[in-house]
Amino acid sequence: MINLKNISKSYDDEATFAVDSIDLEIKSGELLALVGESGCGKTTTLKMINRLIEPSAGSIEIDGENILALDPVTLRRRIGYVFQEIGLFPHMTVAENISITPRLLGWSAERMHSRVTELLQMVELNPDGLRNRFPRELSGGQQQRIGVARALAVAPSVMLMDEPFGALDPLTRSGLQKELTRLHKLMSMTIILVTHDMSEALTLADRIAVMEKGKIVRLDTPANILQNPGHPYAQRLLETPVNQMNALTKLLQQSESADSQ
Ligand SMILES: Nc1ncnc2c1ncn2[C@@H]1O[C@H](COP(=O)(O)OP(=O)(O)OP(=O)(O)O)[C@@H](O)[C@H]1O
Ligand SMILES: [Mg+2]
């Protein structure tokens, strides 16, 4: 369980808060989606959980342990993290990038090699063709998938994912979303997934936290949020997928009635 208690972050002056007194409890094995418009504090919230950013106030516990009292490096080895900006090391090959944490943990070369193969297949990339390439020799979407593979390398119990599928085409994206759901269930990982895509949040998440200006304004299951957005901002976020669905339903109805004529 991850427990954020009254967490705030102010980058500059005390007057403006990127994250403003958040209380959030994420259950073990839960997939929580964090949604909200650009600049509302999603990345800041995520980075405080593995201490890439230190909170200005409040406390964070993982399984009852205060993470602010832990060594940040040890903490980060336990937590998989997919960066919004991907963050592959340019001077390392694909295989080396994926093996960073396994190497730190002292895995054998053989074990790392077979894990890299397994992970590349999982993210739908060809291990033989890609393992020795450098990030600059990959497309944006391929780099993003290497970022996901790297985060999964040691099967962490907690995964923080910041827009992990943003640069992918719809088919690859939906393939990886399915894979993530499968892994989530199989390994009972606790996942926090930041996304701009409300449809992604509605289909993948156990619960959705809607953020606005550094605060959580709505926290509920996808079904409940769909039925009752409960906050004007959540309502606005829902409009895009709901409008898309309505448009599709209309198109289908039109084509059915054309068929029957
Ligand atoms: N290092 C920093 N120094 C000062 N302000 C920052 C810093 N990082 C983020 N901010 C500010 O904090 C606020 C929240 O930023 P954050 O990156 O958490 O937003 P976000 O919800 O992840 O947005 P996006 O969807 O665009 O990624 C923004 O107003 C941003 O400008
Ligand atoms: Mg962000």
mmCIF file of C-alpha atoms and ligand atoms in Angstrom:
data_model
loop_
_atom_site.group_PDB
_atom_site.id
_atom_site.type_symbol
_atom_site.label_atom_id
_atom_site.label_comp_id
_atom_site.label_asym_id
_atom_site.label_seq_id
_atom_site.Cartn_x
_atom_site.Cartn_y
_atom_site.Cartn_z
ATOM 1 C CA MET A 1 0.000 0.000 0.000
ATOM 2 C CA ILE A 2 1.180 3.502 -0.841
ATOM 3 C CA ASN A 3 -0.020 6.238 1.440
ATOM 4 C CA LEU A 4 0.405 9.927 0.676
ATOM 5 C CA LYS A 5 -0.434 12.013 3.711
ATOM 6 C CA ASN A 6 -1.007 15.713 3.297
ATOM 7 C CA ILE A 7 1.685 15.981 0.620
ATOM 8 C CA SER A 8 2.578 19.382 -0.808
ATOM 9 C CA LYS A 9 5.258 20.648 -3.142
ATOM 10 C CA SER A 10 6.205 24.225 -3.793
ATOM 11 C CA TYR A 11 9.044 24.759 -6.245
ATOM 12 C CA ASP A 12 9.727 28.412 -5.681
ATOM 13 C CA ASP A 13 7.867 30.676 -3.298
ATOM 14 C CA GLU A 14 5.634 29.361 -0.577
ATOM 15 C CA ALA A 15 2.590 30.914 -2.224
ATOM 16 C CA THR A 16 2.188 28.596 -5.227
ATOM 17 C CA PHE A 17 1.883 24.867 -4.842
ATOM 18 C CA ALA A 18 2.484 22.449 -7.723
ATOM 19 C CA VAL A 19 0.944 19.828 -5.422
ATOM 20 C CA ASP A 20 -1.336 21.064 -2.689
ATOM 21 C CA SER A 21 -2.127 18.963 0.419
ATOM 22 C CA ILE A 22 -2.837 15.650 -1.273
ATOM 23 C CA ASP A 23 -4.142 12.675 0.691
ATOM 24 C CA LEU A 24 -4.121 9.489 -1.350
ATOM 25 C CA GLU A 25 -4.117 5.822 -0.452
ATOM 26 C CA ILE A 26 -3.287 3.314 -3.184
ATOM 27 C CA LYS A 27 -4.038 -0.275 -2.261
ATOM 28 C CA SER A 28 -1.596 -3.110 -2.931
ATOM 29 C CA GLY A 29 -2.196 -4.517 -6.401
ATOM 30 C CA GLU A 30 -4.309 -1.554 -7.444
ATOM 31 C CA LEU A 31 -3.931 0.269 -10.759
ATOM 32 C CA LEU A 32 -4.638 3.912 -10.126
ATOM 33 C CA ALA A 33 -4.813 6.352 -13.028
ATOM 34 C CA LEU A 34 -3.852 9.960 -12.398
ATOM 35 C CA VAL A 35 -5.485 12.300 -14.889
ATOM 36 C CA GLY A 36 -5.698 16.044 -15.296
ATOM 37 C CA GLU A 37 -4.613 18.793 -17.612
ATOM 38 C CA SER A 38 -1.036 19.820 -18.317
ATOM 39 C CA GLY A 39 0.670 21.417 -15.328
ATOM 40 C CA CYS A 40 -1.800 20.152 -12.689
ATOM 41 C CA GLY A 41 0.944 18.321 -10.745
ATOM 42 C CA LYS A 42 0.845 14.706 -11.964
ATOM 43 C CA THR A 43 4.565 14.264 -12.650
ATOM 44 C CA THR A 44 5.458 16.072 -9.422
ATOM 45 C CA THR A 45 3.212 13.691 -7.456
ATOM 46 C CA LEU A 46 4.761 10.627 -9.117
ATOM 47 C CA LYS A 47 8.349 11.797 -8.653
ATOM 48 C CA MET A 48 7.800 12.382 -4.946
ATOM 49 C CA ILE A 49 6.915 8.688 -4.530
ATOM 50 C CA ASN A 50 10.412 7.578 -5.575
ATOM 51 C CA ARG A 51 12.048 10.728 -4.231
ATOM 52 C CA LEU A 52 13.233 12.181 -7.495
ATOM 53 C CA ILE A 53 11.507 15.218 -5.989
ATOM 54 C CA GLU A 54 11.412 15.882 -2.255
ATOM 55 C CA PRO A 55 8.054 17.023 -0.875
ATOM 56 C CA SER A 56 7.848 20.419 0.852
ATOM 57 C CA ALA A 57 5.466 18.975 3.449
ATOM 58 C CA GLY A 58 3.695 15.754 4.343
ATOM 59 C CA SER A 59 4.741 12.121 4.463
ATOM 60 C CA ILE A 60 4.704 9.104 2.155
ATOM 61 C CA GLU A 61 4.591 5.496 3.299
ATOM 62 C CA ILE A 62 4.998 2.316 1.290
ATOM 63 C CA ASP A 63 3.742 -0.746 3.192
ATOM 64 C CA GLY A 64 3.838 1.255 6.388
ATOM 65 C CA GLU A 65 7.446 2.356 5.892
ATOM 66 C CA ASN A 66 8.213 6.076 5.774
ATOM 67 C CA ILE A 67 10.068 6.445 2.458
ATOM 68 C CA LEU A 68 11.512 9.820 3.407
ATOM 69 C CA ALA A 69 13.633 7.957 5.968
ATOM 70 C CA LEU A 70 14.949 5.455 3.384
ATOM 71 C CA ASP A 71 18.033 5.734 1.215
ATOM 72 C CA PRO A 72 16.692 7.101 -2.128
ATOM 73 C CA VAL A 73 18.859 4.793 -4.257
ATOM 74 C CA THR A 74 17.676 1.662 -2.435
ATOM 75 C CA LEU A 75 14.101 2.924 -2.683
ATOM 76 C CA ARG A 76 14.354 3.507 -6.451
ATOM 77 C CA ARG A 77 15.618 -0.023 -7.060
ATOM 78 C CA ARG A 78 12.368 -1.327 -5.598
ATOM 79 C CA ILE A 79 10.189 0.879 -7.755
ATOM 80 C CA GLY A 80 9.833 0.691 -11.537
ATOM 81 C CA TYR A 81 9.608 4.103 -13.142
ATOM 82 C CA VAL A 82 8.713 5.061 -16.705
ATOM 83 C CA PHE A 83 9.626 8.694 -17.347
ATOM 84 C CA GLN A 84 7.478 11.018 -19.410
ATOM 85 C CA GLU A 85 10.662 12.120 -21.193
ATOM 86 C CA ILE A 86 11.757 8.420 -21.543
ATOM 87 C CA GLY A 87 15.316 9.082 -20.300
ATOM 88 C CA LEU A 88 17.275 6.266 -21.940
ATOM 89 C CA PHE A 89 21.032 6.630 -21.538
ATOM 90 C CA PRO A 90 22.322 7.617 -25.003
ATOM 91 C CA HIS A 91 25.741 5.977 -24.634
ATOM 92 C CA MET A 92 24.264 2.609 -23.630
ATOM 93 C CA THR A 93 22.770 -0.005 -25.942
ATOM 94 C CA VAL A 94 19.165 -1.155 -25.602
ATOM 95 C CA ALA A 95 20.297 -4.259 -23.681
ATOM 96 C CA GLU A 96 22.468 -2.179 -21.333
ATOM 97 C CA ASN A 97 19.678 0.312 -20.707
ATOM 98 C CA ILE A 98 17.256 -2.472 -19.799
ATOM 99 C CA SER A 99 19.834 -4.218 -17.582
ATOM 100 C CA ILE A 100 20.712 -1.224 -15.387
ATOM 101 C CA THR A 101 18.919 -2.433 -12.259
ATOM 102 C CA PRO A 102 19.627 -6.173 -12.806
ATOM 103 C CA ARG A 103 23.342 -5.302 -13.088
ATOM 104 C CA LEU A 104 23.207 -3.274 -9.855
ATOM 105 C CA LEU A 105 21.607 -6.273 -8.206
ATOM 106 C CA GLY A 106 24.429 -8.522 -9.406
ATOM 107 C CA TRP A 107 22.589 -10.714 -11.914
ATOM 108 C CA SER A 108 24.737 -12.983 -14.118
ATOM 109 C CA ALA A 109 25.340 -12.020 -17.768
ATOM 110 C CA GLU A 110 23.333 -15.022 -18.880
ATOM 111 C CA ARG A 111 20.339 -14.154 -16.741
ATOM 112 C CA MET A 112 20.397 -10.527 -17.938
ATOM 113 C CA HIS A 113 20.617 -11.656 -21.560
ATOM 114 C CA SER A 114 17.578 -13.907 -21.321
ATOM 115 C CA ARG A 115 15.616 -11.287 -19.334
ATOM 116 C CA VAL A 116 16.340 -8.681 -22.052
ATOM 117 C CA THR A 117 15.075 -11.116 -24.708
ATOM 118 C CA GLU A 118 11.921 -11.791 -22.699
ATOM 119 C CA LEU A 119 11.216 -8.098 -22.068
ATOM 120 C CA LEU A 120 11.789 -7.045 -25.676
ATOM 121 C CA GLN A 121 9.336 -9.703 -26.825
ATOM 122 C CA MET A 122 6.873 -8.489 -24.203
ATOM 123 C CA VAL A 123 6.935 -4.945 -25.620
ATOM 124 C CA GLU A 124 6.621 -6.311 -29.143
ATOM 125 C CA LEU A 125 10.152 -5.595 -30.318
ATOM 126 C CA ASN A 126 12.583 -7.958 -32.049
ATOM 127 C CA PRO A 127 15.323 -8.863 -29.536
ATOM 128 C CA ASP A 128 17.902 -9.902 -32.154
ATOM 129 C CA GLY A 129 17.483 -6.793 -34.246
ATOM 130 C CA LEU A 130 17.386 -4.251 -31.440
ATOM 131 C CA ARG A 131 19.337 -5.330 -28.387
ATOM 132 C CA ASN A 132 22.667 -3.885 -29.553
ATOM 133 C CA ARG A 133 21.306 -0.635 -30.955
ATOM 134 C CA PHE A 134 21.707 2.744 -29.311
ATOM 135 C CA PRO A 135 18.663 4.867 -28.424
ATOM 136 C CA ARG A 136 19.402 7.342 -31.264
ATOM 137 C CA GLU A 137 18.934 4.442 -33.703
ATOM 138 C CA LEU A 138 15.352 3.874 -32.557
ATOM 139 C CA SER A 139 12.048 5.585 -33.302
ATOM 140 C CA GLY A 140 10.320 7.556 -30.533
ATOM 141 C CA GLY A 141 7.769 4.794 -29.982
ATOM 142 C CA GLN A 142 10.494 2.128 -29.845
ATOM 143 C CA GLN A 143 12.403 4.189 -27.280
ATOM 144 C CA GLN A 144 9.261 4.484 -25.224
ATOM 145 C CA ARG A 145 8.803 0.715 -25.246
ATOM 146 C CA ILE A 146 12.430 0.243 -24.132
ATOM 147 C CA GLY A 147 11.591 2.611 -21.256
ATOM 148 C CA VAL A 148 8.675 0.354 -20.265
ATOM 149 C CA ALA A 149 10.854 -2.789 -20.590
ATOM 150 C CA ARG A 150 13.538 -1.204 -18.404
ATOM 151 C CA ALA A 151 11.027 -0.361 -15.688
ATOM 152 C CA LEU A 152 9.756 -3.955 -15.682
ATOM 153 C CA ALA A 153 13.232 -5.543 -15.637
ATOM 154 C CA VAL A 154 13.255 -6.751 -12.027
ATOM 155 C CA ALA A 155 9.472 -7.202 -11.743
ATOM 156 C CA PRO A 156 8.993 -4.429 -9.181
ATOM 157 C CA SER A 157 6.021 -4.522 -6.840
ATOM 158 C CA VAL A 158 5.400 -0.817 -7.450
ATOM 159 C CA MET A 159 5.357 0.819 -10.890
ATOM 160 C CA LEU A 160 5.137 4.529 -11.551
ATOM 161 C CA MET A 161 4.283 5.241 -15.170
ATOM 162 C CA ASP A 162 4.209 8.746 -16.600
ATOM 163 C CA GLU A 163 2.449 8.766 -19.998
ATOM 164 C CA PRO A 164 4.127 5.449 -20.910
ATOM 165 C CA PHE A 165 2.226 4.985 -24.181
ATOM 166 C CA GLY A 166 2.032 8.591 -25.365
ATOM 167 C CA ALA A 167 4.300 8.185 -28.395
ATOM 168 C CA LEU A 168 2.772 4.953 -29.693
ATOM 169 C CA ASP A 169 0.468 4.319 -32.621
ATOM 170 C CA PRO A 170 -3.033 3.134 -31.585
ATOM 171 C CA LEU A 171 -2.439 -0.566 -32.383
ATOM 172 C CA THR A 172 0.865 -0.878 -30.533
ATOM 173 C CA ARG A 173 -0.633 1.167 -27.725
ATOM 174 C CA SER A 174 -3.575 -1.140 -27.317
ATOM 175 C CA GLY A 175 -1.257 -4.198 -27.480
ATOM 176 C CA LEU A 176 0.874 -2.802 -24.674
ATOM 177 C CA GLN A 177 -2.155 -1.754 -22.640
ATOM 178 C CA LYS A 178 -3.343 -5.373 -22.766
ATOM 179 C CA GLU A 179 0.121 -6.579 -21.779
ATOM 180 C CA LEU A 180 0.169 -4.153 -18.859
ATOM 181 C CA THR A 181 -3.235 -5.382 -17.657
ATOM 182 C CA ARG A 182 -2.007 -8.973 -17.911
ATOM 183 C CA LEU A 183 1.185 -8.260 -15.960
ATOM 184 C CA HIS A 184 -0.681 -6.199 -13.413
ATOM 185 C CA LYS A 185 -2.973 -9.126 -12.631
ATOM 186 C CA LEU A 186 -0.261 -11.770 -12.879
ATOM 187 C CA MET A 187 2.268 -10.072 -10.618
ATOM 188 C CA SER A 188 -0.204 -8.054 -8.535
ATOM 189 C CA MET A 189 1.869 -4.930 -9.105
ATOM 190 C CA THR A 190 0.700 -1.667 -7.623
ATOM 191 C CA ILE A 191 0.658 0.777 -10.526
ATOM 192 C CA ILE A 192 0.186 4.510 -10.722
ATOM 193 C CA LEU A 193 -0.384 5.485 -14.331
ATOM 194 C CA VAL A 194 -0.368 9.113 -15.404
ATOM 195 C CA THR A 195 -2.255 9.639 -18.625
ATOM 196 C CA HIS A 196 -3.820 12.409 -20.673
ATOM 197 C CA ASP A 197 -6.027 9.836 -22.298
ATOM 198 C CA MET A 198 -9.294 9.494 -20.403
ATOM 199 C CA SER A 199 -10.282 6.389 -22.418
ATOM 200 C CA GLU A 200 -7.030 4.752 -21.297
ATOM 201 C CA ALA A 201 -7.810 5.626 -17.679
ATOM 202 C CA LEU A 202 -11.382 4.331 -17.960
ATOM 203 C CA THR A 203 -10.374 1.005 -19.495
ATOM 204 C CA LEU A 204 -7.240 0.203 -17.470
ATOM 205 C CA ALA A 205 -7.708 1.652 -14.006
ATOM 206 C CA ASP A 206 -9.263 0.234 -10.846
ATOM 207 C CA ARG A 207 -9.693 3.821 -9.664
ATOM 208 C CA ILE A 208 -9.129 7.214 -11.227
ATOM 209 C CA ALA A 209 -7.797 10.251 -9.379
ATOM 210 C CA VAL A 210 -8.678 13.494 -11.150
ATOM 211 C CA MET A 211 -6.250 16.335 -10.420
ATOM 212 C CA GLU A 212 -6.785 20.014 -10.898
ATOM 213 C CA LYS A 213 -4.317 22.717 -9.875
ATOM 214 C CA GLY A 214 -2.368 20.512 -7.480
ATOM 215 C CA LYS A 215 -5.397 18.995 -5.760
ATOM 216 C CA ILE A 216 -7.301 15.748 -6.162
ATOM 217 C CA VAL A 217 -10.841 16.817 -7.002
ATOM 218 C CA ARG A 218 -12.358 13.380 -7.623
ATOM 219 C CA LEU A 219 -11.309 9.837 -6.739
ATOM 220 C CA ASP A 220 -13.469 6.885 -7.684
ATOM 221 C CA THR A 221 -13.877 3.821 -9.898
ATOM 222 C CA PRO A 222 -14.240 4.347 -13.659
ATOM 223 C CA ALA A 223 -17.864 3.140 -13.505
ATOM 224 C CA ASN A 224 -18.797 5.614 -10.775
ATOM 225 C CA ILE A 225 -16.995 8.501 -12.455
ATOM 226 C CA LEU A 226 -18.727 7.716 -15.755
ATOM 227 C CA GLN A 227 -22.103 7.610 -14.047
ATOM 228 C CA ASN A 228 -21.527 10.621 -11.900
ATOM 229 C CA PRO A 229 -18.471 12.772 -12.665
ATOM 230 C CA GLY A 230 -19.208 14.673 -9.460
ATOM 231 C CA HIS A 231 -16.991 17.608 -10.346
ATOM 232 C CA PRO A 232 -17.165 20.003 -13.306
ATOM 233 C CA TYR A 233 -13.552 19.303 -14.207
ATOM 234 C CA ALA A 234 -14.088 15.509 -14.249
ATOM 235 C CA GLN A 235 -17.171 16.129 -16.385
ATOM 236 C CA ARG A 236 -15.097 18.083 -18.916
ATOM 237 C CA LEU A 237 -12.416 15.377 -19.021
ATOM 238 C CA LEU A 238 -15.068 12.780 -19.745
ATOM 239 C CA GLU A 239 -16.550 14.693 -22.606
ATOM 240 C CA THR A 240 -13.879 13.647 -25.097
ATOM 241 C CA PRO A 241 -14.257 9.832 -24.845
ATOM 242 C CA VAL A 242 -18.012 10.052 -24.303
ATOM 243 C CA ASN A 243 -18.369 12.254 -27.387
ATOM 244 C CA GLN A 244 -16.220 9.834 -29.366
ATOM 245 C CA MET A 245 -18.342 6.896 -28.241
ATOM 246 C CA ASN A 246 -21.556 8.698 -29.074
ATOM 247 C CA ALA A 247 -20.247 9.600 -32.524
ATOM 248 C CA LEU A 248 -19.230 5.972 -33.131
ATOM 249 C CA THR A 249 -22.584 4.620 -31.937
ATOM 250 C CA LYS A 250 -24.336 7.029 -34.266
ATOM 251 C CA LEU A 251 -22.178 5.949 -37.216
ATOM 252 C CA LEU A 252 -22.860 2.280 -36.451
ATOM 253 C CA GLN A 253 -26.598 2.891 -36.225
ATOM 254 C CA GLN A 254 -26.525 4.755 -39.536
ATOM 255 C CA SER A 255 -24.630 1.955 -41.274
ATOM 256 C CA GLU A 256 -26.978 -0.678 -39.786
ATOM 257 C CA SER A 257 -30.048 1.161 -40.978
ATOM 258 C CA ALA A 258 -28.450 1.606 -44.415
ATOM 259 C CA ASP A 259 -27.745 -2.157 -44.521
ATOM 260 C CA SER A 260 -31.308 -3.070 -43.662
ATOM 261 C CA GLN A 261 -32.757 -0.866 -46.411
HETATM 262 N N1 LIG B 1 11.556 21.998 -11.520
HETATM 263 C C1 LIG B 1 10.527 22.855 -11.470
HETATM 264 N N2 LIG B 1 10.712 24.126 -11.048
HETATM 265 C C2 LIG B 1 9.676 24.992 -10.964
HETATM 266 N N3 LIG B 1 8.400 24.671 -11.281
HETATM 267 C C3 LIG B 1 8.171 23.428 -11.718
HETATM 268 C C4 LIG B 1 9.212 22.456 -11.836
HETATM 269 N N4 LIG B 1 8.662 21.294 -12.293
HETATM 270 C C5 LIG B 1 7.351 21.526 -12.461
HETATM 271 N N5 LIG B 1 7.042 22.799 -12.115
HETATM 272 C C6 LIG B 1 5.705 23.415 -12.123
HETATM 273 O O1 LIG B 1 4.851 22.645 -11.281
HETATM 274 C C7 LIG B 1 3.553 22.509 -11.859
HETATM 275 C C8 LIG B 1 3.203 21.033 -12.002
HETATM 276 O O2 LIG B 1 4.093 20.436 -12.920
HETATM 277 P P1 LIG B 1 4.022 18.889 -13.308
HETATM 278 O O3 LIG B 1 5.218 18.584 -14.130
HETATM 279 O O4 LIG B 1 3.828 18.103 -12.073
HETATM 280 O O5 LIG B 1 2.690 18.865 -14.185
HETATM 281 P P2 LIG B 1 1.997 17.673 -14.992
HETATM 282 O O6 LIG B 1 0.632 17.516 -14.442
HETATM 283 O O7 LIG B 1 2.868 16.479 -14.994
HETATM 284 O O8 LIG B 1 1.888 18.279 -16.460
HETATM 285 P P3 LIG B 1 2.032 17.551 -17.920
HETATM 286 O O9 LIG B 1 0.732 16.863 -18.160
HETATM 287 O O10 LIG B 1 2.242 18.693 -18.846
HETATM 288 O O11 LIG B 1 3.200 16.631 -17.873
HETATM 289 C C9 LIG B 1 3.592 23.266 -13.183
HETATM 290 O O12 LIG B 1 3.050 24.530 -12.985
HETATM 291 C C10 LIG B 1 5.077 23.353 -13.501
HETATM 292 O O13 LIG B 1 5.379 24.509 -14.246
HETATM 293 MG MG MG B 2 3.966 15.522 -16.470
#
